[in-house]
Amino acid sequence: MTFGFLRMPLRRVAALLLLSVSGMVMGCAEKSAAKSSKEPPKKVSVAKVELLPAEETVYATGTLAAMDRAVLSAKVPGRVEEIRTDLGSVVKKGEVLAQIEKTDFELKKLQAEAAMAQARARLGLALSGEEDKAAPETVSIVKEAKAVLNESAKNRERIGHLREQGIIAEAELETVEANYQVALNRYDEAVYEAKNRLAVLKQRQVELNIAEQELIDTTIRAPFDGVVASRQTSPGEYLKEATPILTLVRIDPIRLRAEVSEKDAPRVKAGQTVRLEIEGAEQEYQSKVSRLSPVITADNRMLIAEADFQNAEATLRPGSFGKIEIVVNPSKETLFIPSSAVVTFAGMQKVFVINSGKPSEREVRCGRHKGNKVEVISGLKRGETVVLEPGNLRSGQAVETAGTDT
């Protein structure tokens, strides 16, 4: 019989083998169906997709920066006598931070005071006092020239009368007239000299003011309440003008600089609520949009928005990167489901939806969490039923709902 099978045509052999395999597959399918029909329904808890009030937000990223930052430098050259602060020191406005040796500037001030006294003496003023009281008419040289001029004028008038009476010669009248012109010119010169001395006095006053200011500038004080971010020099070092000494930052409040995408930019307004999350910090910070840029940046097509956060405890640090939510519509409603209904696998989020009493797998996209519920951005409709904690549930598997959990 074996030899007879070998003598069969190949087509017939192939047909017999195909029938045999088909029979085996159908038998397995019948056994699986019989097994499935005997498997009891799995008990599951379900919940409805519901519409809840939730804020509409715009997501952005941003960086924290100091509200104010100042590099404190030497306004006058000199050797550093002492530095009273260091990295991390908390300082108050007006507090002395560093001191440059001031002996040279004290001597310069004394020199300016001496020059000032000399200028005042030339005007016939006290060595100290208000120079505003000085006037050309009060200067001694002007008074003297004025007296000579008055005498010359009276003599001129008297000689003129005598000449009219023919008592004296014409030559004597010409001499008196010449003396009067000389006295008049000397008076004008005295007035000019007095004005020049007054100008010198003002110059000496300015020089004294500069010397006093330079002496003040040897002391470096904090321009605002802040924290020392860096120290760039040490005592004993000679500094030229504008050489940095300390860097001071003000971090309370602290400034958040956020970048909002161009498509979301039209919905962002000043005064909207801003929530900030910093990586590694459990606390969520909240403030308002304080400032908006009038332009979209050309390099990355972003709108720059800024918000100020109170930072009395210094928990927020400049340079930190944060995730930001800007509330653009506080009264919007959106879909929510219990968080336990969502299964995440290979980066995909999915739920099991009950249709005609059978679960079917569906991919969804979720958003924010609100308590034990999560926002559904896409994939579900209001009123649909989802399975809670589906575990190893399969699509099409018989289930028995234990009630609707809302």
XYZ file of C-alpha atoms in Angstrom:
406
model
C 0.000 0.000 0.000
C 2.942 2.248 0.737
C 4.224 1.677 -2.733
C 0.801 2.614 -4.093
C 0.917 5.967 -2.226
C 4.305 6.674 -3.709
C 2.935 6.013 -7.182
C 0.209 8.709 -6.706
C 0.537 11.958 -8.712
C 2.119 14.851 -6.806
C -0.995 17.031 -7.173
C -3.123 14.416 -5.481
C -0.630 14.060 -2.622
C -0.627 17.830 -2.059
C -4.427 17.920 -1.986
C -4.554 15.155 0.594
C -2.011 16.948 2.816
C -3.977 20.249 2.580
C -7.186 18.539 3.615
C -5.417 16.947 6.555
C -3.962 20.303 7.814
C -7.320 22.059 7.380
C -8.990 19.425 9.448
C -6.458 19.868 12.229
C -6.866 23.720 12.264
C -10.658 23.477 12.330
C -10.450 21.024 15.166
C -8.217 23.355 17.197
C -10.538 26.327 16.502
C -13.545 24.318 17.631
C -11.730 23.354 20.830
C -10.713 27.032 21.462
C -14.263 28.246 20.842
C -15.613 25.595 23.130
C -13.084 26.634 25.781
C -13.978 30.351 25.368
C -17.653 29.640 25.633
C -16.999 27.840 28.869
C -14.757 30.711 30.320
C -16.773 32.721 32.893
C -17.157 36.521 32.299
C -14.543 38.677 33.989
C -15.910 41.087 36.582
C -14.774 44.664 35.953
C -15.542 48.099 37.332
C -16.429 50.803 34.850
C -16.875 54.571 34.763
C -18.438 57.077 32.425
C -16.501 59.658 30.440
C -17.721 62.903 32.007
C -17.515 66.583 31.242
C -15.985 68.588 34.101
C -14.976 72.233 34.476
C -11.280 72.635 33.789
C -9.086 75.551 32.880
C -7.845 75.861 29.332
C -4.107 76.331 29.499
C -1.194 76.993 27.210
C 1.966 75.040 27.885
C 5.354 76.704 27.636
C 8.901 76.456 28.880
C 10.943 79.142 30.538
C 13.962 80.128 32.558
C 14.225 81.996 35.838
C 16.347 85.128 35.990
C 17.260 87.658 38.662
C 14.946 90.647 38.842
C 17.998 92.923 39.002
C 21.670 92.168 38.410
C 24.476 94.634 39.003
C 28.218 94.251 38.531
C 29.661 96.569 41.195
C 32.924 98.082 40.019
C 35.453 100.636 41.176
C 34.495 104.188 40.144
C 37.924 105.434 41.237
C 41.325 103.732 40.946
C 42.954 102.485 44.094
C 43.971 99.548 46.254
C 41.254 97.391 47.823
C 41.378 97.836 51.586
C 38.670 95.307 52.542
C 35.763 93.287 51.159
C 33.033 92.637 53.697
C 30.945 90.099 51.747
C 31.420 86.917 49.782
C 29.508 84.476 47.604
C 25.957 83.964 48.887
C 25.989 86.873 51.330
C 22.582 88.497 51.804
C 22.906 92.284 51.840
C 20.616 95.276 52.332
C 20.417 98.417 50.244
C 23.096 100.918 51.315
C 25.194 98.338 53.154
C 28.980 98.715 52.756
C 30.320 95.842 50.654
C 33.903 96.893 49.923
C 36.324 99.721 50.694
C 39.103 101.213 48.585
C 41.965 102.962 50.391
C 40.933 106.614 50.698
C 44.055 108.418 51.955
C 44.898 109.815 48.504
C 41.362 111.054 48.040
C 41.281 112.682 51.464
C 44.438 114.616 50.528
C 42.889 115.544 47.199
C 39.872 116.918 49.030
C 42.109 119.013 51.335
C 43.897 120.371 48.264
C 40.579 121.335 46.674
C 39.441 123.010 49.889
C 42.655 125.092 49.985
C 42.184 126.182 46.372
C 38.612 127.069 47.187
C 39.694 129.213 50.143
C 42.230 130.990 47.974
C 39.602 131.810 45.357
C 37.281 133.149 48.032
C 40.032 135.307 49.506
C 40.705 136.930 46.113
C 37.075 137.979 46.093
C 37.282 139.429 49.553
C 35.046 136.676 50.971
C 35.419 134.599 54.107
C 37.460 131.430 53.610
C 34.297 129.349 53.971
C 30.671 130.098 53.257
C 28.210 130.493 50.392
C 29.860 131.759 47.229
C 26.421 132.637 45.843
C 26.528 135.844 47.924
C 29.464 137.132 45.890
C 28.794 139.662 43.091
C 31.120 141.778 40.915
C 29.991 145.023 42.637
C 31.064 143.667 46.042
C 34.625 142.783 45.003
C 37.292 145.128 46.403
C 38.977 145.897 43.077
C 35.631 146.893 41.598
C 34.833 149.089 44.600
C 38.216 150.828 44.273
C 37.829 151.344 40.530
C 34.298 152.615 41.093
C 35.531 155.200 43.625
C 38.252 156.432 41.237
C 35.712 156.656 38.434
C 33.290 158.658 40.575
C 36.034 161.078 41.596
C 37.148 161.456 37.987
C 33.591 162.121 36.874
C 33.099 164.843 39.501
C 36.414 166.469 38.573
C 35.436 166.327 34.935
C 32.138 168.045 35.676
C 33.814 170.782 37.762
C 36.487 171.496 35.157
C 33.815 171.647 32.507
C 31.977 174.415 34.376
C 35.197 176.365 34.862
C 36.008 176.048 31.167
C 32.598 177.394 30.242
C 33.381 180.446 32.415
C 36.733 180.845 30.702
C 38.661 180.467 33.913
C 40.876 177.581 32.763
C 42.460 176.636 29.485
C 41.169 174.056 27.027
C 44.233 171.867 27.556
C 43.376 171.356 31.221
C 39.861 170.195 30.260
C 41.353 167.693 27.791
C 43.601 166.303 30.533
C 40.663 165.790 32.866
C 38.676 164.117 30.097
C 41.553 161.721 29.429
C 41.789 160.868 33.139
C 38.055 160.126 33.169
C 38.337 157.725 30.225
C 41.245 155.973 31.921
C 39.220 155.612 35.146
C 36.233 154.293 33.161
C 38.381 151.681 31.411
C 39.947 150.635 34.706
C 36.486 150.210 36.186
C 35.439 147.975 33.269
C 38.633 145.952 33.665
C 37.958 145.600 37.391
C 34.451 144.298 36.679
C 35.811 141.766 34.172
C 38.477 140.666 36.661
C 35.856 140.271 39.383
C 33.736 138.123 37.065
C 36.813 136.058 36.234
C 37.528 135.539 39.936
C 33.901 134.514 40.464
C 34.251 131.996 37.626
C 37.440 130.642 39.220
C 35.547 130.354 42.478
C 32.865 128.263 40.804
C 35.548 126.105 39.188
C 37.182 125.541 42.571
C 33.787 124.662 44.009
C 33.262 122.044 41.291
C 36.736 120.634 41.908
C 35.936 120.379 45.598
C 32.644 118.621 44.805
C 34.484 116.145 42.565
C 37.063 115.474 45.274
C 34.300 114.891 47.828
C 32.451 112.555 45.444
C 35.608 110.572 44.676
C 36.152 110.164 48.398
C 32.576 108.865 48.714
C 33.123 106.526 45.743
C 35.915 104.729 47.573
C 33.134 103.033 49.540
C 31.150 100.481 47.516
C 27.593 100.076 48.790
C 24.728 97.774 47.800
C 22.351 99.532 45.346
C 19.457 97.237 46.341
C 18.543 94.346 48.637
C 20.079 91.229 47.182
C 22.540 88.351 47.305
C 26.181 88.315 46.245
C 26.428 86.086 43.164
C 30.185 86.306 42.683
C 33.323 88.027 43.995
C 35.925 89.110 41.450
C 38.757 90.593 43.535
C 40.558 90.411 46.898
C 41.953 92.881 49.462
C 45.303 94.347 48.492
C 44.676 94.279 44.762
C 45.077 97.562 42.872
C 42.075 98.306 40.693
C 41.651 100.616 37.756
C 38.407 102.431 37.101
C 35.460 100.178 36.149
C 37.195 97.015 37.395
C 34.508 94.561 38.668
C 34.541 93.839 42.391
C 31.260 92.016 43.166
C 28.170 90.854 41.302
C 24.897 91.423 43.138
C 21.503 89.964 42.189
C 17.987 90.604 43.464
C 15.959 87.380 43.509
C 12.892 88.445 45.507
C 10.821 88.744 43.476
C 12.364 86.591 40.765
C 11.650 86.975 37.058
C 10.343 84.134 34.864
C 11.041 84.460 31.151
C 8.747 82.104 29.214
C 8.678 81.220 25.532
C 5.177 80.717 24.093
C 4.750 79.148 20.658
C 3.507 81.368 17.854
C 0.232 79.448 17.491
C -0.623 80.008 21.171
C 0.603 83.599 21.316
C -2.742 85.290 20.388
C -4.427 83.766 23.477
C -1.829 84.915 25.995
C -2.623 88.223 27.737
C -1.133 90.233 30.589
C -2.735 89.403 33.946
C -3.444 85.724 33.174
C -2.559 83.145 35.823
C 0.814 81.421 35.447
C 1.752 78.155 37.161
C 5.373 77.082 37.366
C 6.911 73.691 38.087
C 10.658 73.314 38.660
C 12.264 69.917 38.215
C 13.123 68.430 41.581
C 10.786 70.745 43.507
C 7.465 69.436 44.795
C 5.912 72.874 45.252
C 3.936 74.525 42.456
C 4.399 78.289 42.139
C 1.714 80.668 40.916
C 1.743 84.248 39.660
C 0.389 86.463 36.848
C 1.685 87.398 33.414
C 3.439 90.713 34.061
C 4.921 91.640 30.696
C 4.586 90.583 27.050
C 6.998 91.216 24.213
C 5.460 93.201 21.336
C 7.155 90.972 18.739
C 7.575 87.308 17.813
C 11.258 86.366 17.839
C 12.596 85.757 14.354
C 14.973 82.902 15.233
C 12.564 80.471 16.922
C 9.105 82.035 16.312
C 8.304 82.452 19.999
C 6.514 85.093 22.077
C 8.401 86.164 25.199
C 6.193 86.471 28.301
C 7.401 87.396 31.772
C 5.994 86.840 35.254
C 7.297 87.820 38.684
C 7.248 85.267 41.529
C 7.657 86.013 45.227
C 10.803 84.313 46.470
C 11.325 85.322 50.096
C 12.671 81.866 50.989
C 15.031 81.838 47.972
C 13.698 78.451 46.844
C 13.731 79.630 43.231
C 17.167 80.194 41.724
C 18.124 82.177 38.618
C 19.004 79.919 35.714
C 16.547 77.168 36.669
C 14.469 75.679 33.863
C 10.727 75.321 34.431
C 7.528 73.932 32.913
C 4.811 76.545 32.654
C 1.030 76.602 32.329
C -0.698 79.852 31.372
C -4.466 79.829 32.029
C -6.045 81.367 28.931
C -9.657 80.315 29.711
C -10.506 79.587 33.373
C -14.124 78.477 32.717
C -13.787 75.858 29.959
C -15.204 72.310 30.387
C -13.403 69.198 29.137
C -13.584 65.377 29.298
C -12.210 63.448 32.267
C -11.911 59.766 33.209
C -10.452 58.053 36.293
C -6.673 57.747 36.074
C -6.931 54.005 36.797
C -8.622 53.462 33.421
C -5.516 54.451 31.472
C -2.898 51.851 30.569
C 0.475 53.036 29.234
C 2.497 50.663 27.074
C 5.497 51.499 24.868
C 4.765 55.191 25.186
C 1.130 54.776 24.093
C -1.904 55.477 26.271
C -4.960 53.285 25.847
C -8.248 52.422 27.534
C -10.866 49.665 27.185
C -14.280 50.941 26.093
C -17.426 48.829 26.620
C -19.361 48.427 23.373
C -22.349 46.034 23.221
C -21.189 44.471 26.461
C -17.706 43.677 25.122
C -14.453 45.607 25.828
C -12.524 47.045 22.924
C -9.084 48.605 23.109
C -8.738 52.280 22.077
C -5.792 54.642 21.974
C -6.255 57.972 23.758
C -4.243 61.117 24.483
C -4.339 62.416 28.027
C -3.528 65.780 29.539
C -3.623 67.204 33.045
C -4.496 65.375 36.224
C -7.258 66.631 38.508
C -7.261 64.615 41.711
C -7.778 60.963 40.774
C -9.008 61.891 37.296
C -7.137 62.670 34.106
C -8.070 64.916 31.203
C -8.819 63.243 27.875
C -7.647 65.347 24.961
C -8.645 62.912 22.210
C -9.915 59.341 21.686
C -13.146 59.356 23.737
C -16.589 60.933 23.718
C -18.771 62.094 26.570
C -20.925 59.300 28.032
C -18.796 56.379 26.852
C -17.969 53.691 29.410
C -14.385 52.730 30.218
C -13.011 49.843 32.279
C -11.138 50.655 35.485
C -7.875 48.832 36.174
C -8.175 46.603 33.088
C -5.010 44.603 33.895
C -4.722 41.707 31.406
C -8.171 42.285 29.874
C -8.452 41.367 26.169
C -10.577 42.949 23.482
C -13.779 40.974 22.944
C -13.457 39.090 26.235
C -16.715 38.457 28.061
C -17.079 40.832 30.998
C -19.545 41.469 33.787
C -19.756 45.090 34.953
C -19.888 45.540 38.699
C -21.498 48.969 38.434
C -20.642 52.354 37.092
C -18.101 54.349 39.089
C -18.522 58.065 38.514
